[in-house]
Amino acid sequence: NWVPVFALGCISSWVCDACALFGGKLFGKTKAFPEVSPNKTVEGCVSGAVCAVIAGVILYFALRANYALSLVCCMVTSLVCSSFGQVGDLIASLIKRMAGIKDYSNLIPGHGGAMDRIDSLLFSIPTAYFCIFLFTI
């Protein structure tokens, strides 16, 4: 079933992104990838990943009645998805930097276009599928 894949892939990525922003603002001192994304910090990346795992625990309790997923599966999948989501975001930032643009479009003022909203999902959703597949073999 695709519900756990999309739930874990999307929620992990979105929670990670939001918490990385706030964690970086609160605790960020060490630049993670200054050449690609100058505002990203190691502390923000770690904050995002930790919060994504917490979201994975919450999703486990939300999904367990209808889907045979273990708590460990949800936690690991959330961690891996958040990490790959950050990689997707960095790759999109690198592509934009190489092209000399800030956003893919101005569809959403201050947030860029649709691609700026889903760049991390392009990596996290397939990762969720792969992780859940591995845990359910």
XYZ file of N, CA, C and O in Angstrom:
548
model
N 0.833 -1.190 0.000
C 0.000 0.000 0.000
C 0.878 1.253 0.000
O 1.930 1.287 0.633
N 0.410 2.279 -0.686
C 1.204 3.493 -0.863
C 1.045 4.507 0.270
O 1.829 5.438 0.370
N 0.059 4.337 1.128
C -0.169 5.321 2.196
C 1.045 5.457 3.116
O 1.518 6.574 3.359
N 1.599 4.366 3.652
C 2.777 4.530 4.519
C 3.979 5.118 3.782
O 4.737 5.896 4.360
N 4.131 4.758 2.517
C 5.258 5.293 1.739
C 5.152 6.812 1.637
O 6.097 7.538 1.948
N 3.989 7.289 1.212
C 3.821 8.738 1.071
C 3.803 9.438 2.422
O 4.358 10.524 2.561
N 3.166 8.822 3.419
C 3.125 9.445 4.743
C 4.530 9.597 5.315
O 4.926 10.700 5.733
N 5.290 8.518 5.321
C 6.643 8.590 5.886
C 7.569 9.451 5.030
O 8.350 10.248 5.558
N 7.485 9.306 3.718
C 8.348 10.096 2.836
C 8.067 11.587 2.919
O 8.981 12.400 3.066
N 6.802 11.956 2.847
C 6.441 13.384 2.855
C 6.593 14.011 4.231
O 7.229 15.058 4.376
N 6.009 13.378 5.247
C 6.041 13.968 6.592
C 7.478 14.074 7.097
O 7.870 15.095 7.666
N 8.276 13.041 6.883
C 9.680 13.092 7.321
C 10.415 14.254 6.669
O 11.152 14.988 7.329
N 10.198 14.408 5.394
C 10.881 15.463 4.656
C 10.418 16.849 5.103
O 11.228 17.751 5.333
N 9.107 17.021 5.232
C 8.572 18.336 5.617
C 8.942 18.703 7.047
O 9.313 19.839 7.324
N 8.843 17.743 7.955
C 9.207 18.008 9.351
C 10.695 18.320 9.442
O 11.114 19.252 10.134
N 11.499 17.545 8.739
C 12.937 17.783 8.740
C 13.258 19.184 8.230
O 14.053 19.901 8.833
N 12.639 19.567 7.137
C 12.893 20.878 6.550
C 12.543 22.000 7.526
O 13.327 22.921 7.740
N 11.364 21.910 8.130
C 10.926 22.954 9.061
C 11.800 22.995 10.312
O 12.230 24.066 10.752
N 12.083 21.836 10.880
C 12.880 21.792 12.104
C 14.344 22.123 11.854
O 15.012 22.667 12.742
N 14.836 21.822 10.667
C 16.208 22.212 10.323
C 16.311 23.737 10.263
O 17.306 24.310 10.715
N 15.294 24.374 9.726
C 15.280 25.844 9.675
C 15.319 26.424 11.082
O 16.175 27.253 11.400
N 14.405 25.964 11.932
C 14.344 26.507 13.292
C 15.548 26.091 14.133
O 16.098 26.892 14.887
N 15.978 24.848 14.005
C 17.157 24.384 14.730
C 18.408 25.126 14.308
O 19.256 25.472 15.134
N 18.514 25.400 13.016
C 19.658 26.163 12.521
C 19.650 27.592 13.029
O 20.690 28.155 13.380
N 18.459 28.192 13.080
C 18.341 29.569 13.595
C 18.683 29.635 15.077
O 19.322 30.574 15.536
N 18.244 28.626 15.842
C 18.473 28.628 17.290
C 19.881 28.198 17.684
O 20.493 28.793 18.563
N 20.371 27.128 17.063
C 21.627 26.525 17.498
C 22.751 26.594 16.478
O 23.890 26.256 16.790
N 22.431 26.986 15.241
C 23.385 26.882 14.145
C 24.629 27.738 14.286
O 24.540 28.945 14.460
N 25.755 27.083 14.227
C 27.052 27.773 14.251
C 27.964 27.255 13.139
O 28.735 27.992 12.570
N 27.858 25.964 12.839
C 28.762 25.316 11.896
C 28.102 25.202 10.529
O 27.099 24.504 10.369
N 28.642 25.894 9.544
C 28.094 25.819 8.187
C 28.275 24.408 7.645
O 29.344 23.819 7.740
N 27.213 23.872 7.064
C 27.261 22.498 6.550
C 27.809 22.449 5.131
O 28.740 21.692 4.837
N 27.239 23.244 4.242
C 27.630 23.242 2.829
C 27.630 24.672 2.309
O 26.776 25.035 1.494
N 28.562 25.504 2.753
C 28.506 26.932 2.437
C 28.591 27.264 0.951
O 28.016 28.258 0.506
N 29.245 26.414 0.158
C 29.363 26.694 -1.277
C 28.043 26.464 -2.003
O 27.768 27.086 -3.020
N 27.229 25.557 -1.489
C 25.983 25.185 -2.148
C 24.794 25.908 -1.534
O 23.955 26.465 -2.238
N 24.706 25.873 -0.226
C 23.581 26.467 0.493
C 24.137 27.147 1.743
O 24.269 26.511 2.792
N 24.462 28.430 1.647
C 25.199 29.099 2.719
C 24.479 29.199 4.062
O 25.123 29.400 5.080
N 23.177 29.038 4.103
C 22.449 29.154 5.366
C 22.264 27.838 6.101
O 21.816 27.827 7.233
N 22.593 26.723 5.460
C 22.421 25.426 6.119
C 23.556 25.196 7.118
O 24.716 25.419 6.821
N 23.168 24.722 8.309
C 24.168 24.422 9.339
C 24.073 22.955 9.736
O 23.034 22.312 9.556
N 25.154 22.453 10.295
C 25.186 21.080 10.793
C 24.137 20.914 11.883
O 23.390 19.925 11.908
N 24.049 21.906 12.768
C 23.088 21.835 13.866
C 21.646 21.810 13.348
O 20.794 21.101 13.889
N 21.386 22.544 12.289
C 20.064 22.523 11.671
C 19.764 21.171 11.059
O 18.658 20.639 11.208
N 20.740 20.597 10.367
C 20.556 19.276 9.748
C 20.257 18.215 10.809
O 19.368 17.378 10.636
N 20.992 18.268 11.918
C 20.779 17.298 12.995
C 19.410 17.522 13.647
O 18.675 16.566 13.914
N 19.056 18.782 13.883
C 17.731 19.093 14.461
C 16.620 18.548 13.585
O 15.648 17.963 14.076
N 16.751 18.744 12.278
C 15.746 18.247 11.349
C 15.630 16.743 11.380
O 14.522 16.185 11.389
N 16.762 16.053 11.408
C 16.750 14.588 11.422
C 16.132 14.051 12.713
O 15.329 13.107 12.673
N 16.475 14.650 13.845
C 15.910 14.209 15.128
C 14.393 14.392 15.142
O 13.641 13.499 15.543
N 13.934 15.535 14.678
C 12.491 15.794 14.643
C 11.779 14.870 13.659
O 10.633 14.463 13.894
N 12.448 14.511 12.567
C 11.858 13.570 11.612
C 11.673 12.201 12.251
O 10.658 11.528 12.008
N 12.609 11.765 13.068
C 12.470 10.482 13.764
C 11.293 10.542 14.735
O 10.507 9.592 14.836
N 11.138 11.666 15.423
C 9.985 11.844 16.317
C 8.686 11.767 15.506
O 7.711 11.133 15.931
N 8.685 12.389 14.335
C 7.512 12.306 13.450
C 7.265 10.862 13.029
O 6.112 10.434 12.910
N 8.329 10.094 12.811
C 8.193 8.679 12.467
C 7.536 7.882 13.581
O 6.712 6.999 13.323
N 7.856 8.215 14.829
C 7.223 7.553 15.973
C 5.728 7.887 15.995
O 4.878 7.002 16.186
N 5.395 9.144 15.781
C 3.992 9.566 15.763
C 3.248 8.868 14.619
O 2.123 8.387 14.794
N 3.891 8.797 13.448
C 3.265 8.105 12.316
C 3.056 6.621 12.595
O 2.069 6.036 12.160
N 3.975 6.021 13.314
C 3.799 4.604 13.683
C 2.477 4.423 14.423
O 1.687 3.534 14.102
N 2.228 5.268 15.416
C 0.999 5.142 16.195
C -0.238 5.488 15.361
O -1.302 4.927 15.574
N -0.069 6.384 14.400
C -1.197 6.739 13.533
C -1.505 5.651 12.505
O -2.661 5.457 12.129
N -0.489 4.932 12.070
C -0.657 3.956 10.988
C -0.792 2.505 11.455
O -1.220 1.652 10.684
N -0.439 2.215 12.693
C -0.311 0.812 13.122
C -1.610 0.015 13.070
O -1.576 -1.200 12.916
N -2.751 0.679 13.181
C -4.022 -0.051 13.145
C -4.315 -0.618 11.753
O -4.954 -1.663 11.627
N -3.813 0.049 10.717
C -4.139 -0.357 9.347
C -2.977 -0.934 8.553
O -3.198 -1.505 7.481
N -1.752 -0.756 9.046
C -0.579 -1.191 8.273
C 0.392 -1.931 9.191
O 0.623 -1.520 10.327
N 0.977 -2.990 8.683
C 1.894 -3.818 9.470
C 3.307 -3.266 9.391
O 4.174 -3.820 8.722
N 3.524 -2.148 10.069
C 4.856 -1.542 10.135
C 5.329 -1.565 11.579
O 4.550 -1.309 12.491
N 6.596 -1.839 11.769
C 7.135 -1.820 13.130
C 7.564 -0.398 13.494
O 7.753 0.456 12.624
N 7.727 -0.200 14.785
C 8.203 1.099 15.268
C 9.602 1.382 14.718
O 9.888 2.495 14.266
N 10.447 0.365 14.720
C 11.814 0.531 14.201
C 11.782 0.894 12.716
O 12.523 1.765 12.264
N 10.903 0.250 11.960
C 10.763 0.563 10.529
C 10.413 2.034 10.339
O 11.017 2.725 9.518
N 9.442 2.517 11.096
C 9.026 3.921 10.953
C 10.134 4.882 11.365
O 10.352 5.911 10.713
N 10.844 4.566 12.435
C 11.927 5.445 12.899
C 13.088 5.471 11.900
O 13.575 6.546 11.544
N 13.523 4.299 11.465
C 14.646 4.231 10.521
C 14.261 4.863 9.190
O 15.030 5.639 8.613
N 13.055 4.554 8.712
C 12.604 5.123 7.445
C 12.549 6.639 7.528
O 12.988 7.342 6.610
N 12.050 7.169 8.624
C 11.989 8.626 8.791
C 13.382 9.248 8.811
O 13.601 10.299 8.198
N 14.313 8.606 9.499
C 15.678 9.125 9.550
C 16.327 9.109 8.169
O 16.910 10.107 7.728
N 16.208 7.991 7.479
C 16.826 7.871 6.159
C 16.151 8.816 5.164
O 16.819 9.484 4.366
N 14.815 8.902 5.226
C 14.090 9.813 4.322
C 14.464 11.267 4.573
O 14.619 12.041 3.629
N 14.599 11.634 5.834
C 14.977 13.021 6.129
C 16.381 13.315 5.605
O 16.637 14.396 5.071
N 17.263 12.349 5.715
C 18.630 12.535 5.217
C 18.647 12.653 3.692
O 19.284 13.549 3.141
N 17.940 11.765 3.019
C 17.892 11.832 1.563
C 17.115 13.055 1.084
O 17.417 13.611 0.029
N 16.127 13.489 1.859
C 15.423 14.723 1.531
C 16.351 15.930 1.582
O 16.296 16.807 0.717
N 17.233 15.948 2.570
C 18.211 17.033 2.653
C 19.193 16.976 1.483
O 19.584 18.012 0.943
N 19.555 15.769 1.085
C 20.421 15.612 -0.088
C 19.720 16.135 -1.335
O 20.309 16.861 -2.145
N 18.441 15.809 -1.503
C 17.675 16.303 -2.644
C 17.601 17.818 -2.661
O 17.737 18.452 -3.714
N 17.406 18.399 -1.501
C 17.367 19.859 -1.389
C 18.724 20.467 -1.763
O 18.785 21.482 -2.471
N 19.792 19.845 -1.311
C 21.135 20.342 -1.639
C 21.447 20.205 -3.128
O 22.052 21.091 -3.728
N 21.034 19.107 -3.726
C 21.266 18.918 -5.162
C 20.498 19.964 -5.958
O 21.028 20.557 -6.902
N 19.247 20.230 -5.562
C 18.468 21.267 -6.237
C 19.119 22.632 -6.060
O 19.183 23.428 -7.000
N 19.647 22.900 -4.868
C 20.351 24.168 -4.623
C 21.598 24.278 -5.490
O 21.908 25.343 -6.027
N 22.311 23.172 -5.636
C 23.508 23.161 -6.474
C 23.148 23.441 -7.931
O 23.817 24.236 -8.602
N 22.087 22.818 -8.410
C 21.649 23.050 -9.791
C 21.279 24.513 -9.992
O 21.678 25.142 -10.978
N 20.539 25.077 -9.035
C 20.158 26.493 -9.137
C 21.386 27.397 -9.086
O 21.482 28.368 -9.833
N 22.331 27.085 -8.214
C 23.548 27.888 -8.096
C 24.350 27.832 -9.400
O 24.860 28.837 -9.873
N 24.429 26.641 -9.996
C 25.154 26.500 -11.261
C 24.458 27.257 -12.382
O 25.117 27.771 -13.289
N 23.119 27.340 -12.321
C 22.349 28.061 -13.339
C 22.260 29.557 -13.048
O 21.769 30.321 -13.879
N 22.713 29.965 -11.852
C 22.703 31.381 -11.494
C 21.328 31.926 -11.134
O 21.051 33.102 -11.337
N 20.454 31.052 -10.589
C 19.121 31.498 -10.190
C 18.894 31.202 -8.713
O 19.525 30.314 -8.142
N 17.979 31.951 -8.086
C 17.667 31.727 -6.678
C 16.529 30.729 -6.521
O 16.568 29.856 -5.682
N 15.472 30.892 -7.294
C 14.307 30.012 -7.238
C 14.017 29.486 -8.634
O 14.364 30.113 -9.627
N 13.327 28.344 -8.702
C 12.964 27.794 -10.005
C 11.901 28.642 -10.690
O 11.798 28.655 -11.900
N 11.075 29.318 -9.910
C 10.097 30.260 -10.452
C 9.645 31.161 -9.315
O 10.099 31.022 -8.185
N 8.743 32.083 -9.605
C 8.222 32.947 -8.551
C 6.739 32.670 -8.311
O 5.986 33.558 -7.925
N 6.345 31.426 -8.531
C 4.957 31.004 -8.361
C 4.453 31.289 -6.944
O 3.351 31.774 -6.749
N 5.276 30.991 -5.956
C 4.925 31.235 -4.554
C 5.913 32.288 -4.031
O 7.062 31.951 -3.751
N 5.502 33.558 -3.925
C 6.436 34.614 -3.525
C 7.180 34.279 -2.224
O 6.567 33.907 -1.227
N 8.496 34.375 -2.278
C 9.330 34.072 -1.132
C 9.665 32.608 -0.974
O 10.517 32.237 -0.178
N 8.995 31.735 -1.717
C 9.236 30.295 -1.603
C 9.648 29.666 -2.914
O 9.962 28.486 -2.956
N 9.600 30.398 -3.994
C 9.959 29.839 -5.289
C 8.803 29.087 -5.916
O 7.647 29.273 -5.553
N 9.118 28.235 -6.833
C 8.087 27.506 -7.568
C 7.811 26.142 -6.992
O 8.287 25.783 -5.909
N 7.070 25.364 -7.738
C 6.682 24.028 -7.295
C 7.919 23.155 -7.064
O 7.983 22.394 -6.096
N 8.906 23.267 -7.934
C 10.123 22.460 -7.774
C 10.844 22.793 -6.469
O 11.400 21.900 -5.826
N 10.795 24.060 -6.060
C 11.414 24.438 -4.791
C 10.685 23.806 -3.608
O 11.260 23.638 -2.538
N 9.444 23.457 -3.773
C 8.643 22.839 -2.703
C 8.809 21.328 -2.668
O 8.616 20.711 -1.632
N 9.131 20.712 -3.809
C 9.155 19.238 -3.849
C 10.539 18.643 -4.077
O 10.655 17.421 -4.181
N 11.580 19.459 -4.128
C 12.909 18.913 -4.441
C 13.324 17.805 -3.480
O 13.878 16.797 -3.890
N 13.021 17.956 -2.213
C 13.397 16.912 -1.262
C 12.529 15.658 -1.406
O 12.997 14.547 -1.169
N 11.272 15.841 -1.832
C 10.374 14.684 -1.989
C 10.816 13.760 -3.115
O 10.536 12.559 -3.084
N 11.510 14.315 -4.107
C 12.001 13.490 -5.209
C 12.979 12.427 -4.722
O 13.166 11.396 -5.370
N 13.583 12.681 -3.579
C 14.513 11.714 -3.000
C 13.882 10.942 -1.846
O 14.132 9.761 -1.675
N 13.064 11.607 -1.033
C 12.549 10.959 0.176
C 11.459 9.921 -0.108
O 11.404 8.895 0.579
N 10.601 10.154 -1.082
C 9.527 9.184 -1.345
C 10.081 7.859 -1.887
O 9.714 6.792 -1.381
N 10.970 7.874 -2.887
C 11.562 6.585 -3.299
C 12.341 5.907 -2.168
O 12.336 4.685 -2.052
N 12.972 6.710 -1.321
C 13.700 6.150 -0.187
C 12.740 5.473 0.785
O 13.037 4.382 1.297
N 11.587 6.090 1.026
C 10.578 5.485 1.910
C 10.116 4.146 1.339
O 9.991 3.156 2.075
N 9.871 4.120 0.044
C 9.446 2.871 -0.599
C 10.499 1.784 -0.393
O 10.187 0.650 -0.016
N 11.753 2.126 -0.643
C 12.844 1.164 -0.526
C 12.985 0.670 0.917
O 13.119 -0.534 1.162
N 12.942 1.587 1.887
C 13.080 1.194 3.297
C 11.939 0.285 3.739
O 12.171 -0.743 4.381
N 10.712 0.672 3.409
C 9.565 -0.147 3.809
C 9.624 -1.510 3.132
O 9.339 -2.540 3.754
N 10.042 -1.535 1.881
C 10.207 -2.809 1.170
C 11.222 -3.692 1.901
O 10.980 -4.878 2.113
N 12.350 -3.110 2.292
C 13.378 -3.892 2.997
C 12.890 -4.414 4.331
O 13.186 -5.547 4.717
N 12.127 -3.599 5.071
C 11.650 -4.015 6.377
C 10.535 -5.062 6.300
O 10.300 -5.776 7.254
N 9.862 -5.132 5.153
C 8.740 -6.072 5.057
C 9.069 -7.322 4.245
O 8.180 -8.101 3.939
N 10.329 -7.503 3.914
C 10.723 -8.727 3.175
C 10.595 -9.922 4.095
O 10.961 -9.915 5.208
